[in-house]
Amino acid sequence: MFYAMCGPQKVDQHFGTHPNEAWWASQVVCAVVEDVPSGPSEDKEANEGERFYKFIDENGKERWIKSSRMLLSEPPDFGSDLSRTITAFTEVRIPYWTSQPHSWITYHAFTLLELDHGQMFAMCERKTDMLELVVGKVEIPMAFFKAFRAMGPGRNPGRCAQEPRQPVTSRISLRQLLGWIDGPVEERWVPYDLLKANCQHFAADLQSFLLDPAAPEHHSENPLLAAPLNWKEERASAMASVARNPKVLKYLPDRLRRDREVVLLAVSNDGNALKYVPEQLRADPEVAMAALRQNGYALPYVHASIRQRRDVVMAAVAQNGYILCYTVERHRQDRDIVLAAVRADAHALRYVSAGLRYDPEVMMAASFQNPLAVFRSAMC
């Protein structure tokens, strides 16, 4: 199994029929945390989807918590816990510098959620291009949650600063939160942008939804509502709707989402629509290439069987150089792919292999595209 720098790329996962299966698999990481009697066993084979944390509780007792990552192709199913109500949230900030003033905006933000007045807790955050969710069993205290991450190593709770606790009276359930993520959040999800789409933006959107879920900005806009009434039965009408708005593909019945001509029309106009395409067509090279030529950011949604093919990667980075972060090491060592990436976006330098990062030709190509990005890369 391969995990790229920008997020998990699951190569052995069986997908279902959920319209957002590719997005959940590629952009969301979810983990469940629970108390366990002891830490990892020395004679047990390591599992990269599991992580163990050791805590000392308020009574001085040692406790082990296990975090288990879930493989997703749709919103996670937490059984009866989905009906639990979110009764409060707390924003947690991690300053980039230990001595910076509280008023500075240079911090990472994530949100802790209280369910049923503290019977359970959850954590939700954006980290680069990924949405991370952590849900705890009833015995996990809130204080521990500041250390958890759904993906990657944990964090130091001592660096975390809590904002005031905010009660939630909207009676939003965990199920409704996941429905919001599956709808408006997914539909408006864009690549990480320091100024427009970062962790603080997501935290603000999440908290706004919890406080006022009825606000118009927190609802999906089904583009088929404005389509002809006979769209369900007539392929031609579906084609016309997709041509006007490729996101219509998400709302089409399965038989039309599996129609190759409908799919090609959609991804040719919006490569990101590839995330709504059924699994077998995301493995179709022509469909994948049509999507990537329009939007290289669609690479995570390409089926794993062809995602790391050289021609597929080349098409993606030529359109969006930053997408190099989703590629395996051999592509980061490939001069032609690297040159195409930095010519499209010099910020891709941070993902170039060490052997090529300071290559004169690569540096020159990146400098022509964005000299400031080259300077920043040299400082890292």
Short mmCIF file of C-alpha atoms in Angstrom, two decimals:
data_model
loop_
_atom_site.label_atom_id
_atom_site.label_comp_id
_atom_site.label_asym_id
_atom_site.label_seq_id
_atom_site.Cartn_x
_atom_site.Cartn_y
_atom_site.Cartn_z
CA MET A 1 0.00 0.00 0.00
CA PHE A 2 1.34 3.44 -0.93
CA TYR A 3 0.82 6.61 1.07
CA ALA A 4 1.81 9.79 -0.76
CA MET A 5 2.94 12.96 0.96
CA CYS A 6 -0.39 14.67 0.26
CA GLY A 7 -2.59 11.83 1.41
CA PRO A 8 -3.43 8.14 1.28
CA GLN A 9 -3.68 6.42 -2.08
CA LYS A 10 -5.38 3.11 -1.38
CA VAL A 11 -4.39 0.56 -3.98
CA ASP A 12 -6.11 -2.50 -2.51
CA GLN A 13 -9.48 -1.09 -1.52
CA HIS A 14 -12.74 -2.39 -2.93
CA PHE A 15 -15.07 0.45 -3.85
CA GLY A 16 -18.84 0.45 -3.64
CA THR A 17 -21.43 2.52 -5.48
CA HIS A 18 -21.47 5.71 -3.41
CA PRO A 19 -21.23 8.74 -5.75
CA ASN A 20 -18.44 10.25 -3.62
CA GLU A 21 -16.44 7.05 -3.13
CA ALA A 22 -13.28 8.40 -4.80
CA TRP A 23 -13.32 11.59 -2.71
CA TRP A 24 -13.80 9.76 0.58
CA ALA A 25 -11.01 7.33 -0.31
CA SER A 26 -8.52 9.96 -1.45
CA GLN A 27 -9.22 13.12 0.56
CA VAL A 28 -10.55 11.90 3.92
CA VAL A 29 -8.70 10.03 6.65
CA CYS A 30 -10.74 8.72 9.56
CA ALA A 31 -9.55 6.95 12.70
CA VAL A 32 -11.28 5.44 15.73
CA VAL A 33 -9.52 5.60 19.10
CA GLU A 34 -10.15 3.24 21.99
CA ASP A 35 -8.64 2.13 25.30
CA VAL A 36 -6.48 -1.02 25.11
CA PRO A 37 -4.78 -2.98 27.91
CA SER A 38 -1.22 -2.41 26.65
CA GLY A 39 0.90 -0.95 23.88
CA PRO A 40 1.98 -2.63 20.63
CA SER A 41 3.14 -6.22 20.93
CA GLU A 42 6.76 -6.84 19.93
CA ASP A 43 5.90 -10.16 18.28
CA LYS A 44 3.03 -8.69 16.25
CA GLU A 45 3.66 -7.48 12.70
CA ALA A 46 3.49 -3.68 12.42
CA ASN A 47 0.29 -2.26 10.94
CA GLU A 48 0.63 1.21 9.40
CA GLY A 49 -3.07 1.81 9.99
CA GLU A 50 -2.64 1.50 13.76
CA ARG A 51 -0.94 3.85 16.19
CA PHE A 52 -0.54 3.58 19.96
CA TYR A 53 -0.47 6.45 22.47
CA LYS A 54 0.57 6.25 26.12
CA PHE A 55 -0.97 8.66 28.63
CA ILE A 56 -0.84 9.21 32.36
CA ASP A 57 -4.36 10.03 33.56
CA GLU A 58 -5.39 12.36 36.40
CA ASN A 59 -4.94 9.49 38.89
CA GLY A 60 -1.37 8.84 37.80
CA LYS A 61 -2.35 5.62 36.06
CA GLU A 62 -0.77 4.60 32.76
CA ARG A 63 -3.24 4.23 29.89
CA TRP A 64 -2.76 3.01 26.34
CA ILE A 65 -4.96 4.28 23.51
CA LYS A 66 -5.03 2.62 20.10
CA SER A 67 -5.89 4.60 16.97
CA SER A 68 -7.16 2.50 14.04
CA ARG A 69 -7.47 4.05 10.61
CA MET A 70 -10.54 3.17 8.55
CA LEU A 71 -10.64 2.54 4.81
CA LEU A 72 -13.38 4.72 3.37
CA SER A 73 -15.45 4.79 0.22
CA GLU A 74 -18.40 6.61 1.81
CA PRO A 75 -19.18 8.36 5.10
CA PRO A 76 -17.95 6.17 7.98
CA ASP A 77 -20.54 4.08 9.80
CA PHE A 78 -20.33 4.44 13.57
CA GLY A 79 -23.51 2.47 14.22
CA SER A 80 -25.77 3.80 16.95
CA ASP A 81 -23.23 6.52 17.76
CA LEU A 82 -24.29 8.31 14.57
CA SER A 83 -27.38 9.47 16.46
CA ARG A 84 -25.37 11.20 19.17
CA THR A 85 -25.87 14.98 19.33
CA ILE A 86 -23.03 17.48 19.08
CA THR A 87 -23.53 19.64 22.17
CA ALA A 88 -20.39 21.81 22.13
CA PHE A 89 -17.13 22.44 20.30
CA THR A 90 -13.74 23.84 21.21
CA GLU A 91 -11.28 25.27 18.71
CA VAL A 92 -7.68 24.31 19.41
CA ARG A 93 -4.76 26.29 17.98
CA ILE A 94 -1.12 25.32 17.61
CA PRO A 95 1.07 28.39 17.09
CA TYR A 96 3.87 28.13 14.56
CA TRP A 97 6.25 29.84 17.00
CA THR A 98 6.23 29.18 20.73
CA SER A 99 6.54 32.83 21.75
CA GLN A 100 4.22 34.47 19.23
CA PRO A 101 1.39 36.76 20.45
CA HIS A 102 -2.09 35.25 20.64
CA SER A 103 -3.35 37.80 18.10
CA TRP A 104 -1.13 36.46 15.31
CA ILE A 105 -2.84 34.38 12.63
CA THR A 106 0.13 32.04 12.20
CA TYR A 107 -1.32 28.90 13.75
CA HIS A 108 -2.82 25.55 12.82
CA ALA A 109 -6.43 25.07 13.92
CA PHE A 110 -8.56 22.01 14.58
CA THR A 111 -11.92 21.51 16.28
CA LEU A 112 -12.83 19.18 19.15
CA LEU A 113 -16.47 18.11 19.28
CA GLU A 114 -18.38 17.06 22.39
CA LEU A 115 -21.12 14.50 21.78
CA ASP A 116 -24.02 14.07 24.22
CA HIS A 117 -22.52 16.50 26.76
CA GLY A 118 -19.12 14.83 26.84
CA GLN A 119 -20.06 11.16 26.72
CA MET A 120 -17.97 10.94 23.53
CA PHE A 121 -15.57 13.22 21.67
CA ALA A 122 -14.46 13.68 18.09
CA MET A 123 -11.86 15.77 16.28
CA CYS A 124 -12.13 17.35 12.84
CA GLU A 125 -9.46 19.26 10.91
CA ARG A 126 -8.04 20.09 7.52
CA LYS A 127 -4.37 19.22 7.04
CA THR A 128 -2.97 20.29 3.64
CA ASP A 129 -5.31 18.65 1.08
CA MET A 130 -6.73 16.16 3.55
CA LEU A 131 -9.76 16.15 5.83
CA GLU A 132 -8.99 14.27 9.04
CA LEU A 133 -11.59 12.85 11.42
CA VAL A 134 -10.99 11.10 14.74
CA VAL A 135 -13.84 9.60 16.76
CA GLY A 136 -13.30 8.20 20.26
CA LYS A 137 -15.04 5.54 22.26
CA VAL A 138 -16.92 6.65 25.36
CA GLU A 139 -14.01 6.10 27.73
CA ILE A 140 -11.56 8.47 25.96
CA PRO A 141 -11.35 11.88 27.75
CA MET A 142 -11.29 15.12 25.81
CA ALA A 143 -7.85 16.08 27.16
CA PHE A 144 -6.29 13.18 25.25
CA PHE A 145 -7.75 14.27 21.92
CA LYS A 146 -5.27 17.08 21.49
CA ALA A 147 -2.58 14.45 20.87
CA PHE A 148 -4.43 12.49 18.18
CA ARG A 149 -4.07 12.68 14.41
CA ALA A 150 -5.98 10.54 11.94
CA MET A 151 -2.87 10.27 9.76
CA GLY A 152 0.78 10.67 10.62
CA PRO A 153 2.37 11.09 14.04
CA GLY A 154 0.54 12.59 16.97
CA ARG A 155 1.15 16.10 18.27
CA ASN A 156 2.38 17.64 21.50
CA PRO A 157 -0.65 18.65 23.64
CA GLY A 158 1.57 21.08 25.49
CA ARG A 159 1.71 23.31 22.41
CA CYS A 160 -2.07 23.37 22.01
CA ALA A 161 -4.02 26.45 23.11
CA GLN A 162 -7.78 26.11 23.57
CA GLU A 163 -10.24 28.80 22.63
CA PRO A 164 -13.37 29.20 24.82
CA ARG A 165 -15.80 26.29 24.72
CA GLN A 166 -18.82 27.04 22.51
CA PRO A 167 -22.16 25.34 23.33
CA VAL A 168 -24.17 24.06 20.36
CA THR A 169 -27.96 24.26 20.54
CA SER A 170 -28.81 23.26 16.97
CA ARG A 171 -29.05 19.56 17.96
CA ILE A 172 -26.90 18.48 15.03
CA SER A 173 -26.12 14.76 15.15
CA LEU A 174 -22.91 13.03 14.12
CA ARG A 175 -24.86 11.60 11.18
CA GLN A 176 -25.88 15.08 10.03
CA LEU A 177 -22.29 16.30 10.34
CA LEU A 178 -21.12 13.49 8.06
CA GLY A 179 -23.96 14.31 5.66
CA TRP A 180 -22.74 17.92 5.52
CA ILE A 181 -19.22 16.70 4.78
CA ASP A 182 -20.58 14.36 2.10
CA GLY A 183 -22.51 17.22 0.50
CA PRO A 184 -21.43 20.88 0.62
CA VAL A 185 -17.92 20.21 1.95
CA GLU A 186 -17.08 17.68 -0.75
CA GLU A 187 -18.66 19.79 -3.51
CA ARG A 188 -16.63 22.88 -2.55
CA TRP A 189 -13.39 21.09 -1.61
CA VAL A 190 -10.42 22.64 -3.39
CA PRO A 191 -6.66 22.09 -3.17
CA TYR A 192 -4.91 23.63 -0.19
CA ASP A 193 -4.37 27.35 -0.58
CA LEU A 194 -2.64 29.39 2.12
CA LEU A 195 -4.93 32.37 1.55
CA LYS A 196 -8.20 30.75 0.47
CA ALA A 197 -8.43 27.13 1.64
CA ASN A 198 -6.46 26.26 4.76
CA CYS A 199 -7.11 24.75 8.18
CA GLN A 200 -8.51 27.98 9.60
CA HIS A 201 -11.02 28.37 6.77
CA PHE A 202 -12.28 24.83 7.33
CA ALA A 203 -12.51 25.31 11.11
CA ALA A 204 -14.56 28.47 10.58
CA ASP A 205 -16.91 26.73 8.10
CA LEU A 206 -17.38 23.75 10.44
CA GLN A 207 -18.18 25.95 13.42
CA SER A 208 -20.55 28.08 11.36
CA PHE A 209 -22.42 24.93 10.29
CA LEU A 210 -22.70 23.66 13.86
CA LEU A 211 -24.12 26.97 15.07
CA ASP A 212 -26.47 27.60 12.13
CA PRO A 213 -26.99 24.49 9.97
CA ALA A 214 -29.98 26.05 8.22
CA ALA A 215 -27.89 28.79 6.59
CA PRO A 216 -28.01 28.59 2.76
CA GLU A 217 -24.23 28.22 2.42
CA HIS A 218 -24.38 24.92 4.32
CA HIS A 219 -26.65 23.17 1.83
CA SER A 220 -25.94 21.33 -1.40
CA GLU A 221 -27.29 22.79 -4.58
CA ASN A 222 -28.52 19.88 -6.67
CA PRO A 223 -28.01 21.18 -10.23
CA LEU A 224 -30.59 18.73 -11.55
CA LEU A 225 -33.36 20.74 -9.92
CA ALA A 226 -33.08 23.16 -12.83
CA ALA A 227 -32.78 20.40 -15.45
CA PRO A 228 -35.68 19.21 -17.68
CA LEU A 229 -38.17 17.03 -15.87
CA ASN A 230 -37.50 14.08 -18.14
CA TRP A 231 -33.75 13.89 -17.39
CA LYS A 232 -34.15 10.59 -15.53
CA GLU A 233 -35.38 8.77 -18.64
CA GLU A 234 -33.63 10.53 -21.49
CA ARG A 235 -29.90 10.17 -22.00
CA ALA A 236 -29.80 13.21 -24.26
CA SER A 237 -31.22 15.37 -21.50
CA ALA A 238 -28.60 14.03 -19.07
CA MET A 239 -25.87 14.86 -21.60
CA ALA A 240 -27.19 18.40 -21.93
CA SER A 241 -27.26 18.79 -18.14
CA VAL A 242 -23.69 17.49 -17.79
CA ALA A 243 -22.50 19.86 -20.52
CA ARG A 244 -23.96 22.80 -18.58
CA ASN A 245 -22.66 21.64 -15.21
CA PRO A 246 -20.35 18.60 -14.91
CA LYS A 247 -21.24 18.22 -11.23
CA VAL A 248 -24.61 16.91 -12.39
CA LEU A 249 -22.79 13.59 -12.76
CA LYS A 250 -22.95 13.14 -8.98
CA TYR A 251 -26.76 13.12 -9.04
CA LEU A 252 -27.35 10.93 -12.08
CA PRO A 253 -28.59 7.35 -11.63
CA ASP A 254 -25.93 4.64 -11.83
CA ARG A 255 -26.78 3.61 -15.38
CA LEU A 256 -25.96 7.12 -16.63
CA ARG A 257 -22.90 7.52 -14.39
CA ARG A 258 -21.60 4.36 -16.05
CA ASP A 259 -22.21 5.71 -19.55
CA ARG A 260 -18.76 6.31 -21.03
CA GLU A 261 -19.87 9.14 -23.32
CA VAL A 262 -21.62 10.96 -20.48
CA VAL A 263 -18.54 10.54 -18.30
CA LEU A 264 -16.12 11.78 -20.97
CA LEU A 265 -18.24 14.87 -21.52
CA ALA A 266 -18.26 15.60 -17.78
CA VAL A 267 -14.54 15.13 -17.08
CA SER A 268 -13.51 16.99 -20.23
CA ASN A 269 -15.29 20.06 -18.89
CA ASP A 270 -14.31 19.58 -15.24
CA GLY A 271 -11.58 17.08 -14.41
CA ASN A 272 -12.67 17.07 -10.78
CA ALA A 273 -15.90 15.35 -11.85
CA LEU A 274 -13.78 12.19 -12.05
CA LYS A 275 -14.51 11.68 -8.35
CA TYR A 276 -18.14 10.95 -9.27
CA VAL A 277 -17.20 8.35 -11.89
CA PRO A 278 -17.70 4.65 -11.05
CA GLU A 279 -14.60 2.58 -10.36
CA GLN A 280 -14.32 0.75 -13.67
CA LEU A 281 -14.34 3.97 -15.69
CA ARG A 282 -11.79 5.63 -13.41
CA ALA A 283 -9.51 2.79 -14.57
CA ASP A 284 -10.12 3.74 -18.23
CA PRO A 285 -6.97 5.54 -19.51
CA GLU A 286 -8.92 7.73 -21.93
CA VAL A 287 -11.28 8.91 -19.20
CA ALA A 288 -8.39 9.52 -16.82
CA MET A 289 -6.34 11.45 -19.36
CA ALA A 290 -9.31 13.61 -20.37
CA ALA A 291 -9.84 14.55 -16.72
CA LEU A 292 -6.15 15.23 -16.03
CA ARG A 293 -5.66 17.42 -19.08
CA GLN A 294 -8.47 19.60 -17.75
CA ASN A 295 -7.44 19.46 -14.07
CA GLY A 296 -4.32 17.72 -12.82
CA TYR A 297 -5.74 17.75 -9.31
CA ALA A 298 -7.96 14.84 -10.41
CA LEU A 299 -4.98 12.46 -10.08
CA PRO A 300 -6.03 11.16 -6.61
CA TYR A 301 -9.35 10.06 -8.14
CA VAL A 302 -7.74 8.02 -10.94
CA HIS A 303 -8.03 4.30 -10.26
CA ALA A 304 -5.00 2.92 -8.43
CA SER A 305 -4.28 0.42 -11.23
CA ILE A 306 -3.21 3.24 -13.59
CA ARG A 307 -2.64 6.19 -11.23
CA GLN A 308 1.15 5.85 -11.22
CA ARG A 309 1.57 5.14 -14.94
CA ARG A 310 4.16 7.50 -16.36
CA ASP A 311 1.91 8.97 -19.06
CA VAL A 312 -0.89 9.51 -16.53
CA VAL A 313 1.45 11.27 -14.10
CA MET A 314 2.94 13.36 -16.91
CA ALA A 315 -0.50 14.59 -17.96
CA ALA A 316 -1.34 15.49 -14.37
CA VAL A 317 1.82 17.42 -13.50
CA ALA A 318 1.86 19.24 -16.85
CA GLN A 319 -1.52 20.72 -15.93
CA ASN A 320 -0.87 21.11 -12.17
CA GLY A 321 2.73 20.79 -11.05
CA TYR A 322 1.87 20.69 -7.36
CA ILE A 323 0.21 17.31 -7.89
CA LEU A 324 3.72 15.83 -7.93
CA CYS A 325 3.16 15.32 -4.19
CA TYR A 326 0.72 12.49 -5.03
CA THR A 327 3.29 10.54 -7.03
CA VAL A 328 5.69 7.79 -6.04
CA GLU A 329 9.41 8.36 -5.66
CA ARG A 330 10.42 7.12 -9.12
CA HIS A 331 8.43 9.94 -10.73
CA ARG A 332 10.08 12.51 -8.47
CA GLN A 333 13.39 11.27 -9.82
CA ASP A 334 12.24 11.43 -13.45
CA ARG A 335 13.77 14.51 -15.08
CA ASP A 336 11.04 14.96 -17.70
CA ILE A 337 8.24 14.67 -15.15
CA VAL A 338 10.01 17.00 -12.73
CA LEU A 339 10.62 19.60 -15.44
CA ALA A 340 6.98 19.47 -16.50
CA ALA A 341 5.90 19.88 -12.87
CA VAL A 342 8.08 22.89 -12.02
CA ARG A 343 7.24 24.58 -15.31
CA ALA A 344 3.57 24.35 -14.32
CA ASP A 345 4.12 25.28 -10.67
CA ALA A 346 7.52 26.02 -9.16
CA HIS A 347 6.19 25.12 -5.71
CA ALA A 348 6.46 21.50 -6.86
CA LEU A 349 10.19 21.80 -6.08
CA ARG A 350 9.47 20.79 -2.49
CA TYR A 351 8.41 17.34 -3.73
CA VAL A 352 11.29 16.78 -6.18
CA SER A 353 13.82 14.11 -5.19
CA ALA A 354 17.00 15.36 -3.55
CA GLY A 355 19.03 14.34 -6.58
CA LEU A 356 17.17 16.73 -8.90
CA ARG A 357 16.04 19.51 -6.55
CA TYR A 358 19.19 21.57 -7.13
CA ASP A 359 19.78 20.47 -10.69
CA PRO A 360 20.61 23.62 -12.77
CA GLU A 361 18.05 22.86 -15.49
CA VAL A 362 15.31 22.16 -12.94
CA MET A 363 16.15 25.27 -10.92
CA MET A 364 16.18 27.42 -14.06
CA ALA A 365 12.79 26.11 -15.20
CA ALA A 366 11.32 26.72 -11.76
CA SER A 367 12.85 30.20 -11.57
CA PHE A 368 11.16 31.23 -14.80
CA GLN A 369 7.81 30.06 -13.40
CA ASN A 370 8.10 31.57 -9.89
CA PRO A 371 11.42 32.78 -8.48
CA LEU A 372 9.94 33.27 -5.01
CA ALA A 373 8.95 29.60 -4.86
CA VAL A 374 12.54 28.66 -5.68
CA PHE A 375 13.80 30.88 -2.86
CA ARG A 376 11.32 29.35 -0.45
CA SER A 377 12.33 25.82 -1.47
CA ALA A 378 15.99 26.66 -0.87
CA MET A 379 15.17 27.82 2.65
CA CYS A 380 13.37 24.59 3.58
#
